[in-house]
């Protein structure tokens, strides 16, 4: 998580930013956090977490994966490669959840004292919601671009059609 926060700041400070770096940074976040979250989905039932809660975690992580995948498809085509505040917040929440889940494996007393069984689902739901918002914003930019492009194409076609008829 610290590396994720520092890499962009270091690149900007040294003046070595690029679209490829921004694109790779966004993908690297997903290559790290999504597999870590899926690993917990495998480990949690072994640790004694109920199947209902594990299923809820799996569903939310699947939704995050779907939203992130489609968000990446639209990233850079009609929106910026670099992460916005929604994406940065979502990624921070995912890293916090990973940390909290790891507490259950190592420090059960801390996990129980902080009542993380309440906060983890809440944070996962927040990350799911933010993933959906992030994807929707990128999709909205894509749709606006397509409307502009198609609107211009249709207008040009109709003008040519009616000019040929008139």
PDB file of C-alpha atoms in Angstrom:
ATOM      1  CA  UNK A   1       0.000   0.000   0.000  1.00  0.00           C
ATOM      2  CA  UNK A   2       2.832   2.379   0.810  1.00  0.00           C
ATOM      3  CA  UNK A   3       4.548   1.515  -2.470  1.00  0.00           C
ATOM      4  CA  UNK A   4       1.328   2.241  -4.329  1.00  0.00           C
ATOM      5  CA  UNK A   5       1.114   5.668  -2.723  1.00  0.00           C
ATOM      6  CA  UNK A   6       4.775   6.496  -3.242  1.00  0.00           C
ATOM      7  CA  UNK A   7       5.433   5.388  -6.820  1.00  0.00           C
ATOM      8  CA  UNK A   8       3.361   8.121  -8.450  1.00  0.00           C
ATOM      9  CA  UNK A   9       4.664  10.803  -6.094  1.00  0.00           C
ATOM     10  CA  UNK A  10       8.263   9.796  -6.808  1.00  0.00           C
ATOM     11  CA  UNK A  11       7.676   9.717 -10.575  1.00  0.00           C
ATOM     12  CA  UNK A  12       6.088  13.192 -10.486  1.00  0.00           C
ATOM     13  CA  UNK A  13       8.866  14.585  -8.271  1.00  0.00           C
ATOM     14  CA  UNK A  14      11.522  13.260 -10.653  1.00  0.00           C
ATOM     15  CA  UNK A  15       9.577  14.373 -13.726  1.00  0.00           C
ATOM     16  CA  UNK A  16       9.442  10.877 -15.214  1.00  0.00           C
ATOM     17  CA  UNK A  17       5.698  10.366 -15.577  1.00  0.00           C
ATOM     18  CA  UNK A  18       4.190   8.801 -18.671  1.00  0.00           C
ATOM     19  CA  UNK A  19       0.879   7.419 -19.916  1.00  0.00           C
ATOM     20  CA  UNK A  20       2.425   3.946 -19.908  1.00  0.00           C
ATOM     21  CA  UNK A  21       3.477   4.378 -16.282  1.00  0.00           C
ATOM     22  CA  UNK A  22       0.002   5.555 -15.270  1.00  0.00           C
ATOM     23  CA  UNK A  23      -1.594   2.667 -17.172  1.00  0.00           C
ATOM     24  CA  UNK A  24       0.779   0.127 -15.623  1.00  0.00           C
ATOM     25  CA  UNK A  25       0.279   1.572 -12.124  1.00  0.00           C
ATOM     26  CA  UNK A  26      -3.495   1.163 -12.359  1.00  0.00           C
ATOM     27  CA  UNK A  27      -3.154  -2.425 -13.560  1.00  0.00           C
ATOM     28  CA  UNK A  28      -0.492  -3.250 -10.957  1.00  0.00           C
ATOM     29  CA  UNK A  29      -2.900  -2.240  -8.192  1.00  0.00           C
ATOM     30  CA  UNK A  30      -5.403  -4.789  -9.446  1.00  0.00           C
ATOM     31  CA  UNK A  31      -2.724  -7.471  -9.929  1.00  0.00           C
ATOM     32  CA  UNK A  32      -1.879  -7.084  -6.250  1.00  0.00           C
ATOM     33  CA  UNK A  33      -5.113  -6.397  -4.402  1.00  0.00           C
ATOM     34  CA  UNK A  34      -7.605  -8.639  -6.216  1.00  0.00           C
ATOM     35  CA  UNK A  35      -5.568 -11.877  -5.864  1.00  0.00           C
ATOM     36  CA  UNK A  36      -4.954 -11.027  -2.195  1.00  0.00           C
ATOM     37  CA  UNK A  37      -8.693 -10.573  -1.632  1.00  0.00           C
ATOM     38  CA  UNK A  38      -9.483 -13.830  -3.459  1.00  0.00           C
ATOM     39  CA  UNK A  39      -6.920 -15.672  -1.321  1.00  0.00           C
ATOM     40  CA  UNK A  40      -8.784 -14.575   1.783  1.00  0.00           C
ATOM     41  CA  UNK A  41     -11.999 -15.957   0.292  1.00  0.00           C
ATOM     42  CA  UNK A  42     -10.293 -19.351   0.208  1.00  0.00           C
ATOM     43  CA  UNK A  43      -8.711 -19.025   3.666  1.00  0.00           C
ATOM     44  CA  UNK A  44     -11.660 -17.540   5.605  1.00  0.00           C
ATOM     45  CA  UNK A  45     -13.830 -20.692   5.687  1.00  0.00           C
ATOM     46  CA  UNK A  46     -10.806 -22.648   6.930  1.00  0.00           C
ATOM     47  CA  UNK A  47     -10.425 -20.067   9.709  1.00  0.00           C
ATOM     48  CA  UNK A  48     -14.034 -20.632  10.764  1.00  0.00           C
ATOM     49  CA  UNK A  49     -15.873 -17.725   9.128  1.00  0.00           C
ATOM     50  CA  UNK A  50     -19.463 -18.627   8.276  1.00  0.00           C
ATOM     51  CA  UNK A  51     -20.325 -19.612   4.722  1.00  0.00           C
ATOM     52  CA  UNK A  52     -22.853 -16.749   4.469  1.00  0.00           C
ATOM     53  CA  UNK A  53     -20.225 -14.118   5.252  1.00  0.00           C
ATOM     54  CA  UNK A  54     -17.664 -15.793   2.994  1.00  0.00           C
ATOM     55  CA  UNK A  55     -20.237 -15.879   0.175  1.00  0.00           C
ATOM     56  CA  UNK A  56     -20.983 -12.183   0.715  1.00  0.00           C
ATOM     57  CA  UNK A  57     -17.253 -11.407   0.514  1.00  0.00           C
ATOM     58  CA  UNK A  58     -16.882 -13.470  -2.667  1.00  0.00           C
ATOM     59  CA  UNK A  59     -19.852 -11.729  -4.323  1.00  0.00           C
ATOM     60  CA  UNK A  60     -18.525  -8.267  -3.461  1.00  0.00           C
ATOM     61  CA  UNK A  61     -15.020  -9.148  -4.647  1.00  0.00           C
ATOM     62  CA  UNK A  62     -16.442 -10.568  -7.892  1.00  0.00           C
ATOM     63  CA  UNK A  63     -18.370  -7.325  -8.440  1.00  0.00           C
ATOM     64  CA  UNK A  64     -15.229  -5.292  -7.736  1.00  0.00           C
ATOM     65  CA  UNK A  65     -13.358  -7.443 -10.267  1.00  0.00           C
ATOM     66  CA  UNK A  66     -16.045  -6.963 -12.930  1.00  0.00           C
ATOM     67  CA  UNK A  67     -16.279  -3.215 -12.329  1.00  0.00           C
ATOM     68  CA  UNK A  68     -12.483  -2.843 -12.309  1.00  0.00           C
ATOM     69  CA  UNK A  69     -12.133  -4.893 -15.498  1.00  0.00           C
ATOM     70  CA  UNK A  70     -14.656  -2.802 -17.422  1.00  0.00           C
ATOM     71  CA  UNK A  71     -13.242   0.383 -15.930  1.00  0.00           C
ATOM     72  CA  UNK A  72      -9.807  -0.618 -17.248  1.00  0.00           C
ATOM     73  CA  UNK A  73     -11.295  -1.291 -20.694  1.00  0.00           C
ATOM     74  CA  UNK A  74     -12.502   2.308 -20.892  1.00  0.00           C
ATOM     75  CA  UNK A  75      -9.492   3.847 -19.105  1.00  0.00           C
ATOM     76  CA  UNK A  76      -7.407   5.997 -21.392  1.00  0.00           C
ATOM     77  CA  UNK A  77      -9.744   5.748 -24.367  1.00  0.00           C
ATOM     78  CA  UNK A  78     -11.991   8.557 -23.252  1.00  0.00           C
ATOM     79  CA  UNK A  79     -10.760   9.279 -19.735  1.00  0.00           C
ATOM     80  CA  UNK A  80      -7.413   9.846 -18.080  1.00  0.00           C
ATOM     81  CA  UNK A  81      -5.024   6.950 -17.492  1.00  0.00           C
ATOM     82  CA  UNK A  82      -4.215   8.253 -14.046  1.00  0.00           C
ATOM     83  CA  UNK A  83      -6.399   7.338 -11.112  1.00  0.00           C
ATOM     84  CA  UNK A  84      -8.910   9.848  -9.852  1.00  0.00           C
ATOM     85  CA  UNK A  85     -10.008  10.373  -6.276  1.00  0.00           C
ATOM     86  CA  UNK A  86     -12.664   7.641  -6.551  1.00  0.00           C
ATOM     87  CA  UNK A  87     -10.126   5.050  -7.711  1.00  0.00           C
ATOM     88  CA  UNK A  88      -7.536   6.074  -5.136  1.00  0.00           C
ATOM     89  CA  UNK A  89     -10.103   5.882  -2.342  1.00  0.00           C
ATOM     90  CA  UNK A  90     -11.302   2.484  -3.559  1.00  0.00           C
ATOM     91  CA  UNK A  91      -7.751   1.119  -3.709  1.00  0.00           C
ATOM     92  CA  UNK A  92      -6.966   2.463  -0.235  1.00  0.00           C
ATOM     93  CA  UNK A  93     -10.074   0.768   1.145  1.00  0.00           C
ATOM     94  CA  UNK A  94      -9.105  -2.530  -0.509  1.00  0.00           C
ATOM     95  CA  UNK A  95      -5.635  -2.374   1.060  1.00  0.00           C
ATOM     96  CA  UNK A  96      -7.186  -1.620   4.472  1.00  0.00           C
ATOM     97  CA  UNK A  97      -9.473  -4.651   4.089  1.00  0.00           C
ATOM     98  CA  UNK A  98      -6.494  -6.846   3.173  1.00  0.00           C
ATOM     99  CA  UNK A  99      -4.673  -5.622   6.280  1.00  0.00           C
ATOM    100  CA  UNK A 100      -7.727  -6.180   8.496  1.00  0.00           C
ATOM    101  CA  UNK A 101      -8.248  -9.694   7.154  1.00  0.00           C
ATOM    102  CA  UNK A 102      -4.610 -10.509   7.817  1.00  0.00           C
ATOM    103  CA  UNK A 103      -5.119  -9.484  11.468  1.00  0.00           C
ATOM    104  CA  UNK A 104      -7.624 -12.312  11.826  1.00  0.00           C
ATOM    105  CA  UNK A 105      -4.943 -14.769  10.780  1.00  0.00           C
ATOM    106  CA  UNK A 106      -2.250 -13.479  13.146  1.00  0.00           C
ATOM    107  CA  UNK A 107      -3.786 -11.451  15.945  1.00  0.00           C
ATOM    108  CA  UNK A 108      -7.239 -12.756  16.766  1.00  0.00           C
ATOM    109  CA  UNK A 109      -7.409 -10.655  19.960  1.00  0.00           C
ATOM    110  CA  UNK A 110      -6.901  -7.392  18.043  1.00  0.00           C
ATOM    111  CA  UNK A 111      -9.331  -8.530  15.352  1.00  0.00           C
ATOM    112  CA  UNK A 112     -12.019  -9.215  17.963  1.00  0.00           C
ATOM    113  CA  UNK A 113     -11.265  -6.091  20.040  1.00  0.00           C
ATOM    114  CA  UNK A 114     -11.667  -3.824  17.005  1.00  0.00           C
ATOM    115  CA  UNK A 115     -14.855  -5.659  15.974  1.00  0.00           C
ATOM    116  CA  UNK A 116     -13.542  -6.082  12.443  1.00  0.00           C
ATOM    117  CA  UNK A 117     -16.409  -8.445  11.599  1.00  0.00           C
ATOM    118  CA  UNK A 118     -18.487  -5.256  11.458  1.00  0.00           C
ATOM    119  CA  UNK A 119     -16.030  -3.017   9.594  1.00  0.00           C
ATOM    120  CA  UNK A 120     -14.726  -5.407   6.938  1.00  0.00           C
ATOM    121  CA  UNK A 121     -18.110  -5.992   5.223  1.00  0.00           C
ATOM    122  CA  UNK A 122     -18.833  -2.265   5.452  1.00  0.00           C
ATOM    123  CA  UNK A 123     -15.497  -1.399   3.836  1.00  0.00           C
ATOM    124  CA  UNK A 124     -15.861  -4.118   1.194  1.00  0.00           C
ATOM    125  CA  UNK A 125     -19.312  -2.763   0.345  1.00  0.00           C
ATOM    126  CA  UNK A 126     -17.809   0.737   0.091  1.00  0.00           C
ATOM    127  CA  UNK A 127     -15.066  -0.548  -2.236  1.00  0.00           C
ATOM    128  CA  UNK A 128     -17.703  -2.326  -4.345  1.00  0.00           C
ATOM    129  CA  UNK A 129     -19.778   0.848  -4.566  1.00  0.00           C
ATOM    130  CA  UNK A 130     -16.743   2.966  -5.470  1.00  0.00           C
ATOM    131  CA  UNK A 131     -15.703   0.418  -8.117  1.00  0.00           C
ATOM    132  CA  UNK A 132     -19.150   0.727  -9.668  1.00  0.00           C
ATOM    133  CA  UNK A 133     -19.010   4.529  -9.544  1.00  0.00           C
ATOM    134  CA  UNK A 134     -15.535   4.538 -11.096  1.00  0.00           C
ATOM    135  CA  UNK A 135     -16.674   2.247 -13.908  1.00  0.00           C
ATOM    136  CA  UNK A 136     -19.838   4.293 -14.444  1.00  0.00           C
ATOM    137  CA  UNK A 137     -17.850   7.518 -14.731  1.00  0.00           C
ATOM    138  CA  UNK A 138     -15.539   5.976 -17.327  1.00  0.00           C
ATOM    139  CA  UNK A 139     -18.508   4.463 -19.173  1.00  0.00           C
ATOM    140  CA  UNK A 140     -20.281   7.846 -19.099  1.00  0.00           C
ATOM    141  CA  UNK A 141     -17.260   9.499 -20.720  1.00  0.00           C
ATOM    142  CA  UNK A 142     -17.181   6.704 -23.299  1.00  0.00           C
ATOM    143  CA  UNK A 143     -20.905   7.078 -24.034  1.00  0.00           C
ATOM    144  CA  UNK A 144     -20.634  10.858 -24.356  1.00  0.00           C
ATOM    145  CA  UNK A 145     -17.784  10.429 -26.823  1.00  0.00           C
ATOM    146  CA  UNK A 146     -19.770   7.875 -28.817  1.00  0.00           C
ATOM    147  CA  UNK A 147     -22.867  10.112 -28.881  1.00  0.00           C
ATOM    148  CA  UNK A 148     -20.770  12.986 -30.194  1.00  0.00           C
ATOM    149  CA  UNK A 149     -19.124  10.766 -32.785  1.00  0.00           C
ATOM    150  CA  UNK A 150     -22.317   8.980 -33.849  1.00  0.00           C
ATOM    151  CA  UNK A 151     -24.343  12.192 -33.715  1.00  0.00           C
ATOM    152  CA  UNK A 152     -21.875  13.861 -36.081  1.00  0.00           C
ATOM    153  CA  UNK A 153     -21.835  10.818 -38.356  1.00  0.00           C
ATOM    154  CA  UNK A 154     -25.638  10.601 -38.515  1.00  0.00           C
ATOM    155  CA  UNK A 155     -25.982  14.343 -39.088  1.00  0.00           C
ATOM    156  CA  UNK A 156     -23.447  14.201 -41.921  1.00  0.00           C
ATOM    157  CA  UNK A 157     -25.196  11.174 -43.446  1.00  0.00           C
ATOM    158  CA  UNK A 158     -28.624  12.822 -43.280  1.00  0.00           C
ATOM    159  CA  UNK A 159     -27.318  16.077 -44.768  1.00  0.00           C
ATOM    160  CA  UNK A 160     -25.744  14.184 -47.655  1.00  0.00           C
ATOM    161  CA  UNK A 161     -28.887  12.097 -48.125  1.00  0.00           C
ATOM    162  CA  UNK A 162     -31.222  15.095 -48.256  1.00  0.00           C
ATOM    163  CA  UNK A 163     -28.812  17.150 -50.388  1.00  0.00           C
ATOM    164  CA  UNK A 164     -28.760  14.327 -52.934  1.00  0.00           C
ATOM    165  CA  UNK A 165     -32.600  14.192 -52.910  1.00  0.00           C
ATOM    166  CA  UNK A 166     -33.063  17.961 -53.147  1.00  0.00           C
TER     167      UNK A 166
END
